[in-house]
mmCIF file of C-alpha atoms in Angstrom:
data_model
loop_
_atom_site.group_PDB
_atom_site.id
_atom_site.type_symbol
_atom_site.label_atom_id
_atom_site.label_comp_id
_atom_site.label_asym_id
_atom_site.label_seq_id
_atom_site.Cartn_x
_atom_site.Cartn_y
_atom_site.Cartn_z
ATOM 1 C CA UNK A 1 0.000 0.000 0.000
ATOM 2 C CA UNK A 2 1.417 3.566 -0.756
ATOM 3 C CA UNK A 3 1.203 6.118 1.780
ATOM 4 C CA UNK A 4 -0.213 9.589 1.610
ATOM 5 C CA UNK A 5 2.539 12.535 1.980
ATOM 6 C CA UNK A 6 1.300 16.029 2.102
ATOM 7 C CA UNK A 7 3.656 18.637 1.374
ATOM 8 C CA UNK A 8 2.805 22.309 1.853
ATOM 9 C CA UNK A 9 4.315 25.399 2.179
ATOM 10 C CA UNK A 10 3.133 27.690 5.043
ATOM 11 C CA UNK A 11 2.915 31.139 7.528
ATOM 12 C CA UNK A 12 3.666 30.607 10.994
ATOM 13 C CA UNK A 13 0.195 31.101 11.442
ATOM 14 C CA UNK A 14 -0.942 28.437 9.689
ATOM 15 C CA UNK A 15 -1.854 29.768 5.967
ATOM 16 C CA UNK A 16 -0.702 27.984 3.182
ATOM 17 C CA UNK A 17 -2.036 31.152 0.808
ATOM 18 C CA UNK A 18 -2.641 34.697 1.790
ATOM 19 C CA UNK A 19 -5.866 36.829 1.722
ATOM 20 C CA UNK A 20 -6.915 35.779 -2.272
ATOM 21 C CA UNK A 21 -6.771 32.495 -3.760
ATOM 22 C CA UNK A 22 -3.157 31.977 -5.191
ATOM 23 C CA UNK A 23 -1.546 34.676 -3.542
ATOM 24 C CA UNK A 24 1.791 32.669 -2.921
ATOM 25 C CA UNK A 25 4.501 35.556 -2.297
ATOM 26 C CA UNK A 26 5.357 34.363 0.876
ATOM 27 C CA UNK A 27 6.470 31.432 -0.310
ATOM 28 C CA UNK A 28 9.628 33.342 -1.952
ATOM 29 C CA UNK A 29 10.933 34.253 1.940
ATOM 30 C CA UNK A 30 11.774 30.007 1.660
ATOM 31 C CA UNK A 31 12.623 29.311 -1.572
ATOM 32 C CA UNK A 32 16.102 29.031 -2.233
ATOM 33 C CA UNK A 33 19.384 26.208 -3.553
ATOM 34 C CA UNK A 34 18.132 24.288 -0.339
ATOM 35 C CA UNK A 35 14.772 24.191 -0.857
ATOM 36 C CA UNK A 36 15.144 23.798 -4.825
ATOM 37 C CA UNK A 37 17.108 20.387 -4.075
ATOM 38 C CA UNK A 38 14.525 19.239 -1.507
ATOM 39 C CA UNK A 39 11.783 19.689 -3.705
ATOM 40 C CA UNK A 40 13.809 18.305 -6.652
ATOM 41 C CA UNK A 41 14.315 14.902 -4.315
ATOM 42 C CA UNK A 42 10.815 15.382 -3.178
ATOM 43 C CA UNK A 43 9.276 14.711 -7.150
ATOM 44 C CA UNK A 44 12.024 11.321 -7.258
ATOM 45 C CA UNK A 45 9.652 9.801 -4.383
ATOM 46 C CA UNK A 46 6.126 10.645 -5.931
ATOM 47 C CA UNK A 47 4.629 8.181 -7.596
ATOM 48 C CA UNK A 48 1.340 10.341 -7.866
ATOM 49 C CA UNK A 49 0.546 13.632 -7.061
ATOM 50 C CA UNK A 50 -2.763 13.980 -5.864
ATOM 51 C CA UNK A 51 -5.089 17.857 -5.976
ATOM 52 C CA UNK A 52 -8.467 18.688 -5.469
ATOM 53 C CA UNK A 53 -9.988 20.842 -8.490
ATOM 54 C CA UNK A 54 -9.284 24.500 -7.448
ATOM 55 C CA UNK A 55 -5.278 23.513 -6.601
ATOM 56 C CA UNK A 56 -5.102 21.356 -9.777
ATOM 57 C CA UNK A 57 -5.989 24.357 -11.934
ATOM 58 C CA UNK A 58 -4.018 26.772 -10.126
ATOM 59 C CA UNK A 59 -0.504 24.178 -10.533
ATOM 60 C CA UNK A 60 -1.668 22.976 -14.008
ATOM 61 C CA UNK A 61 -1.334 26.787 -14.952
ATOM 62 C CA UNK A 62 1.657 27.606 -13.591
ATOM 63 C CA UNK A 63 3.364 24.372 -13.931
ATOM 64 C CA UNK A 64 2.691 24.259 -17.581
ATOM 65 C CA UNK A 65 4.280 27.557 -18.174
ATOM 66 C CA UNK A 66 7.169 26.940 -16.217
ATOM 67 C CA UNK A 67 10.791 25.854 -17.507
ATOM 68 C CA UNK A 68 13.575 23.703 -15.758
ATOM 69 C CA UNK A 69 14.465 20.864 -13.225
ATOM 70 C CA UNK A 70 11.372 21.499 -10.896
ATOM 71 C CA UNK A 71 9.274 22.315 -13.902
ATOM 72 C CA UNK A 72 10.291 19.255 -15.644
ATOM 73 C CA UNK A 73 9.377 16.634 -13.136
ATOM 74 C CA UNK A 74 5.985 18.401 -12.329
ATOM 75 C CA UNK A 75 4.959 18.518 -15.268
ATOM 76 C CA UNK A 76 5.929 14.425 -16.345
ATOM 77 C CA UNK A 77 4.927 12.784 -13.009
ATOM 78 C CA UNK A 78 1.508 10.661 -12.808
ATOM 79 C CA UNK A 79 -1.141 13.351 -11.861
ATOM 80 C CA UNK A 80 -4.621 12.813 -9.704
ATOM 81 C CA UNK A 81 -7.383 14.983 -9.722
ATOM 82 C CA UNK A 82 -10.169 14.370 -7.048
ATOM 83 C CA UNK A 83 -13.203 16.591 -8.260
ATOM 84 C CA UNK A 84 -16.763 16.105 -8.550
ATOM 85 C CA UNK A 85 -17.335 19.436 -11.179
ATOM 86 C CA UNK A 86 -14.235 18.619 -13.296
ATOM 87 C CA UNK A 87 -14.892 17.432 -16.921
ATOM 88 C CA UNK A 88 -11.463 17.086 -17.865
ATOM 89 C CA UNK A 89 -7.976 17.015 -17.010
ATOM 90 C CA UNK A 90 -5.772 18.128 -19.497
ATOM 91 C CA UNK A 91 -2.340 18.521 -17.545
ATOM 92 C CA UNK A 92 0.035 16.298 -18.532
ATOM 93 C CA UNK A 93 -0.309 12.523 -17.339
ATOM 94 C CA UNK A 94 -3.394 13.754 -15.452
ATOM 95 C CA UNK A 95 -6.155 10.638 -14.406
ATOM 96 C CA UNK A 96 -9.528 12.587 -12.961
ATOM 97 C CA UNK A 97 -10.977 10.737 -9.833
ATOM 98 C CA UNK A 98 -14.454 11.038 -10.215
ATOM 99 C CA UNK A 99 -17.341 10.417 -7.041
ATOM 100 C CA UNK A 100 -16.002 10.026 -3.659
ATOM 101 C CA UNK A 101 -12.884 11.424 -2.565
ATOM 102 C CA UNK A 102 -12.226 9.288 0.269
ATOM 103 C CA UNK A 103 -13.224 6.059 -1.806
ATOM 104 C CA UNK A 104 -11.253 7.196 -4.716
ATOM 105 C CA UNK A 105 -8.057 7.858 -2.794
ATOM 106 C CA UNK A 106 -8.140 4.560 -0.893
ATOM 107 C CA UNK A 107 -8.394 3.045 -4.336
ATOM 108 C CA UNK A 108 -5.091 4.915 -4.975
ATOM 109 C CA UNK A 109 -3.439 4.077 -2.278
ATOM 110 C CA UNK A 110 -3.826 0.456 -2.480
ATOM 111 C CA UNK A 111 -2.313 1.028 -6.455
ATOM 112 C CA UNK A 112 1.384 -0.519 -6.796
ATOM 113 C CA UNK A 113 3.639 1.996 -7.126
ATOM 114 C CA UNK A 114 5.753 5.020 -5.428
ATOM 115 C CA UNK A 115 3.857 6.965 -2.638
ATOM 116 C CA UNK A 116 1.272 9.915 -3.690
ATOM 117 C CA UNK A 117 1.656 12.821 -2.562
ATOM 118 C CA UNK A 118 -0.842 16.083 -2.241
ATOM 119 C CA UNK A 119 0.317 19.849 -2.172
ATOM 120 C CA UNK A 120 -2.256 22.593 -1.169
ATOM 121 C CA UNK A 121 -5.870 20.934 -1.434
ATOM 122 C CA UNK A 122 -6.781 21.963 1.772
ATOM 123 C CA UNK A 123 -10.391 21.287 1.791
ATOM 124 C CA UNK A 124 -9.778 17.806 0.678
ATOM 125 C CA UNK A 125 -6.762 17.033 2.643
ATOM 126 C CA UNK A 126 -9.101 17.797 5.528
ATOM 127 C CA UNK A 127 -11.322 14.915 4.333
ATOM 128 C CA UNK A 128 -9.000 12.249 4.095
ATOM 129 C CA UNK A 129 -7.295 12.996 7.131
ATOM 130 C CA UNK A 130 -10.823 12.607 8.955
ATOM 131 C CA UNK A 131 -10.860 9.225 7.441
ATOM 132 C CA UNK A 132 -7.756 8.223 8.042
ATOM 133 C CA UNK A 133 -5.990 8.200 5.045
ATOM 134 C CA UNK A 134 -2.680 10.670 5.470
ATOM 135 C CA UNK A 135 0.287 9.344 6.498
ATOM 136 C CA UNK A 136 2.640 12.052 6.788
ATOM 137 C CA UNK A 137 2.844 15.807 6.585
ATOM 138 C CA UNK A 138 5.910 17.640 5.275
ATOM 139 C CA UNK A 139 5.556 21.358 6.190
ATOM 140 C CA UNK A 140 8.082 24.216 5.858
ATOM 141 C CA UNK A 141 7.287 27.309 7.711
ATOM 142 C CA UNK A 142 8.038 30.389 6.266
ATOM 143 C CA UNK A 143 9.211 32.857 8.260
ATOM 144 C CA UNK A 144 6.541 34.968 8.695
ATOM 145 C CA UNK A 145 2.279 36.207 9.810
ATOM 146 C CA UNK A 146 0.101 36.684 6.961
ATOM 147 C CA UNK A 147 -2.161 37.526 9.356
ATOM 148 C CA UNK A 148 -5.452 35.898 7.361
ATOM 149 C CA UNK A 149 -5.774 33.900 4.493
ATOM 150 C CA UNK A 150 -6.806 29.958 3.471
ATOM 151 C CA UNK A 151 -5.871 28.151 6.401
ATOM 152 C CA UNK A 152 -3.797 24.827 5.725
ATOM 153 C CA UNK A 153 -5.631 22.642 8.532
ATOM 154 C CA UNK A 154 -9.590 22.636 8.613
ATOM 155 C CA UNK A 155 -11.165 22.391 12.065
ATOM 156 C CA UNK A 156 -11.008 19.026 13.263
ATOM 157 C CA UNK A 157 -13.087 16.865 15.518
ATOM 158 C CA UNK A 158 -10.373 15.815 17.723
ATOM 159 C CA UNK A 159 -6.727 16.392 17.814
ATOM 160 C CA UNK A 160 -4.769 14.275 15.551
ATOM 161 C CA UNK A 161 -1.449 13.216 16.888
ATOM 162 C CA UNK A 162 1.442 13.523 15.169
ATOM 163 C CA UNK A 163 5.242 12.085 15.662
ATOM 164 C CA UNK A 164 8.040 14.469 14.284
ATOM 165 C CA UNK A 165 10.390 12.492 12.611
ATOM 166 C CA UNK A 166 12.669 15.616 11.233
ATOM 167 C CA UNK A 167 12.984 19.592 11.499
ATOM 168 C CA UNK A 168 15.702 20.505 8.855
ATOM 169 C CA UNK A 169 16.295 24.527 9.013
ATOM 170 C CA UNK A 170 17.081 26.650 5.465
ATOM 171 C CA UNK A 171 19.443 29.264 5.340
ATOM 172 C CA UNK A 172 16.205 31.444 4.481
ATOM 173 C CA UNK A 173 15.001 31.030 8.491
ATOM 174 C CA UNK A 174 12.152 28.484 7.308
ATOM 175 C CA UNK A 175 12.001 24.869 9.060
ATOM 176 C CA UNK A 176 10.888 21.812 6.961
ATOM 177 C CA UNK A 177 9.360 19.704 9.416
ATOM 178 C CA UNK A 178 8.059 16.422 8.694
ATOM 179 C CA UNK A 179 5.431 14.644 11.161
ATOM 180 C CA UNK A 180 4.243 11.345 11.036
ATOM 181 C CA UNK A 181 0.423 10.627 11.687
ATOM 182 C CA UNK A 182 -0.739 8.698 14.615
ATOM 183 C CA UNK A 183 1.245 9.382 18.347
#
């Protein structure tokens, strides 16, 4: 079975985007040689990456513009898209997951293959971790408050545990921190 890895950048107060929908800037106070490499060893793991419709669009655009290493890989790794509005997925090597989230991403998971792994998504993240279903979360805090924006964890019923298993600080003052699910 593969596992689920989510990977986001994010505030120290929690926001993966700022005030309107794709407003990434802050994610420039990280980026940098050392995060370039660890994203660059991050795409040799995936064997899926996995979006909900409003984060598929947004990296479809960009990614498809885009030029070099990073680019490269994003744009010729195996692609899921869970969305139930979606009529098509034209990003390359893009499968749509159509009706249930949770029941399509177990059905993913159980695939052969290299791990999948989900960036952004928030509100669908937050499903699947109700259920069960991530594994681990890979987060690197950016040194700084937004202050408001689209929060990267939903409210939850009860407090999910998590195990760190590494902090690894950038040069640029951000921490990559990488928890396991499940005390």
């Amino acid at each position: 079975m593969r596992r689920l890895v989510v990977w986001n950048v994010m505030s120290l107060d929690g926001y993966f985007e700022g005030r309107k929908p794709w407003d990434l800037d802050f994610h420039e106070t990280v980026w940098g040689d050392e995060l370039e490499t660890f994203s660059l060893e991050q795409l040799e793991e995936i064997g899926t990456l996995l979006f909900g419709r409003r984060t598929y669009e947004g990296m479809a655009d960009y990614w498809s513009k885009e030029t070099g290493a990073v680019a490269e890989k994003m744009n010729a790794v195996e692609k899921a898209v869970a969305s139930h509005t979606l009529e098509a997925a034209d990003w390359n090597n893009t499968r749509l997951l159509k009706g249930d989230a949770v029941e399509t991403v177990k059905g993913l998971k159980a695939e052969n293959g290299k791990d999948v792994y989900a960036m952004g998504s928030a509100d669908l993240l937050s499903s699947l971790l109700k259920a069960g279903l991530v594994d681990e979360y890979r987060v690197c805090v950016a040194p700084g408050i937004l202050g408001g924006g689209t929060p990267l964890f939903k409210p939850q019923d009860d407090m999910v545990p998590l195990r760190l298993e590494s902090a690894r600080p950038l040069k640029s003052g951000g921490v990559i921190l990488t928890y396991a699910v499940g005390g």
